Amino acid sequence: SSLNSKPLAGSQVLVVAARREVRVQVRDALANMGLIVDFVGSVEEAVDFCRDGLPHAIVFEAVLRGERLDQLAEDIRAELPSFSFIEIVEEGNAFEISGFNGMSHARVGRDGLAHGLPSALVFELSKSF
């Protein structure tokens, strides 16, 4: 059944990426998952987006991580402790799950984005459903 092949169909993912090439990589990696994917270019835009309602997960570029993003994560997790955040790190092809080495979010390397990001989303979102 197509429902089983797209277990996250209809889930909303917010992608916070300043660079066009990262947005394109993410879009391509998630294209066949049936997700609702929204893109913003800054953490402030992500904060504004989340005021209108939370997505199911937030994927963000590591270069954007800082005090404001950490505060957004803290505010969201105060309401939804199992909310999924996935960080895209610049190099590597590894996928590290949240909770690994005390991390509060998952990590995927850009070199492995095409396979790692879909796997990361399935794993991370399955914990919250």
PDB file of C-alpha atoms in Angstrom, residues 26-90:
ATOM      1  CA  VAL A  26      16.787  19.150   1.417  1.00  0.00           C
ATOM      2  CA  ARG A  27      13.968  19.563  -1.097  1.00  0.00           C
ATOM      3  CA  ASP A  28      15.427  16.802  -3.267  1.00  0.00           C
ATOM      4  CA  ALA A  29      16.000  14.486  -0.282  1.00  0.00           C
ATOM      5  CA  LEU A  30      12.388  14.865   0.905  1.00  0.00           C
ATOM      6  CA  ALA A  31      10.665  15.019  -2.493  1.00  0.00           C
ATOM      7  CA  ASN A  32       9.167  11.516  -2.456  1.00  0.00           C
ATOM      8  CA  MET A  33       8.046  11.357   1.174  1.00  0.00           C
ATOM      9  CA  GLY A  34       4.653  13.054   0.859  1.00  0.00           C
ATOM     10  CA  LEU A  35       5.600  15.707   3.409  1.00  0.00           C
ATOM     11  CA  ILE A  36       4.440  19.293   3.596  1.00  0.00           C
ATOM     12  CA  VAL A  37       7.757  21.150   3.521  1.00  0.00           C
ATOM     13  CA  ASP A  38       8.085  24.855   4.263  1.00  0.00           C
ATOM     14  CA  PHE A  39      11.325  26.807   3.926  1.00  0.00           C
ATOM     15  CA  VAL A  40      12.544  29.890   5.775  1.00  0.00           C
ATOM     16  CA  GLY A  41      15.919  31.564   5.502  1.00  0.00           C
ATOM     17  CA  SER A  42      16.563  32.631   9.093  1.00  0.00           C
ATOM     18  CA  VAL A  43      15.872  31.740  12.697  1.00  0.00           C
ATOM     19  CA  GLU A  44      13.712  34.860  13.086  1.00  0.00           C
ATOM     20  CA  GLU A  45      11.538  33.704  10.182  1.00  0.00           C
ATOM     21  CA  ALA A  46      11.281  30.297  11.881  1.00  0.00           C
ATOM     22  CA  VAL A  47      10.139  31.951  15.122  1.00  0.00           C
ATOM     23  CA  ASP A  48       7.482  33.892  13.186  1.00  0.00           C
ATOM     24  CA  PHE A  49       6.395  30.732  11.355  1.00  0.00           C
ATOM     25  CA  CYS A  50       5.990  28.803  14.615  1.00  0.00           C
ATOM     26  CA  ARG A  51       3.796  31.522  16.140  1.00  0.00           C
ATOM     27  CA  ASP A  52       1.039  30.481  13.735  1.00  0.00           C
ATOM     28  CA  GLY A  53       1.344  26.799  14.628  1.00  0.00           C
ATOM     29  CA  LEU A  54       4.070  24.242  15.047  1.00  0.00           C
ATOM     30  CA  PRO A  55       5.228  21.906  12.308  1.00  0.00           C
ATOM     31  CA  HIS A  56       5.928  18.265  13.197  1.00  0.00           C
ATOM     32  CA  ALA A  57       9.703  18.770  12.868  1.00  0.00           C
ATOM     33  CA  ILE A  58      12.292  21.454  12.240  1.00  0.00           C
ATOM     34  CA  VAL A  59      15.355  20.796  10.082  1.00  0.00           C
ATOM     35  CA  PHE A  60      18.058  23.448  10.370  1.00  0.00           C
ATOM     36  CA  GLU A  61      21.492  24.308   9.038  1.00  0.00           C
ATOM     37  CA  ALA A  62      24.195  24.004  11.700  1.00  0.00           C
ATOM     38  CA  VAL A  63      25.573  27.444  10.756  1.00  0.00           C
ATOM     39  CA  LEU A  64      22.312  28.982  12.026  1.00  0.00           C
ATOM     40  CA  ARG A  65      22.527  27.390  15.443  1.00  0.00           C
ATOM     41  CA  GLY A  66      22.922  29.900  18.211  1.00  0.00           C
ATOM     42  CA  GLU A  67      21.208  31.432  21.191  1.00  0.00           C
ATOM     43  CA  ARG A  68      17.994  32.313  19.313  1.00  0.00           C
ATOM     44  CA  LEU A  69      17.564  28.835  17.812  1.00  0.00           C
ATOM     45  CA  ASP A  70      18.341  27.205  21.165  1.00  0.00           C
ATOM     46  CA  GLN A  71      15.678  29.437  22.758  1.00  0.00           C
ATOM     47  CA  LEU A  72      13.138  28.439  20.100  1.00  0.00           C
ATOM     48  CA  ALA A  73      13.907  24.767  20.752  1.00  0.00           C
ATOM     49  CA  GLU A  74      13.569  25.280  24.512  1.00  0.00           C
ATOM     50  CA  ASP A  75      10.222  27.089  24.106  1.00  0.00           C
ATOM     51  CA  ILE A  76       8.828  24.382  21.819  1.00  0.00           C
ATOM     52  CA  ARG A  77      10.033  21.538  24.029  1.00  0.00           C
ATOM     53  CA  ALA A  78       8.439  23.154  27.082  1.00  0.00           C
ATOM     54  CA  GLU A  79       5.146  22.496  25.291  1.00  0.00           C
ATOM     55  CA  LEU A  80       6.103  19.336  23.350  1.00  0.00           C
ATOM     56  CA  PRO A  81       9.052  17.528  24.982  1.00  0.00           C
ATOM     57  CA  SER A  82       9.484  15.009  22.143  1.00  0.00           C
ATOM     58  CA  PHE A  83       9.463  17.601  19.338  1.00  0.00           C
ATOM     59  CA  SER A  84      11.937  16.686  16.577  1.00  0.00           C
ATOM     60  CA  PHE A  85      14.852  18.895  15.561  1.00  0.00           C
ATOM     61  CA  ILE A  86      17.350  17.724  12.948  1.00  0.00           C
ATOM     62  CA  GLU A  87      20.594  19.601  12.409  1.00  0.00           C
ATOM     63  CA  ILE A  88      22.353  19.516   9.039  1.00  0.00           C
ATOM     64  CA  VAL A  89      26.088  19.555   9.688  1.00  0.00           C
ATOM     65  CA  GLU A  90      28.440  20.755   6.983  1.00  0.00           C
TER      66      GLU A  90
END
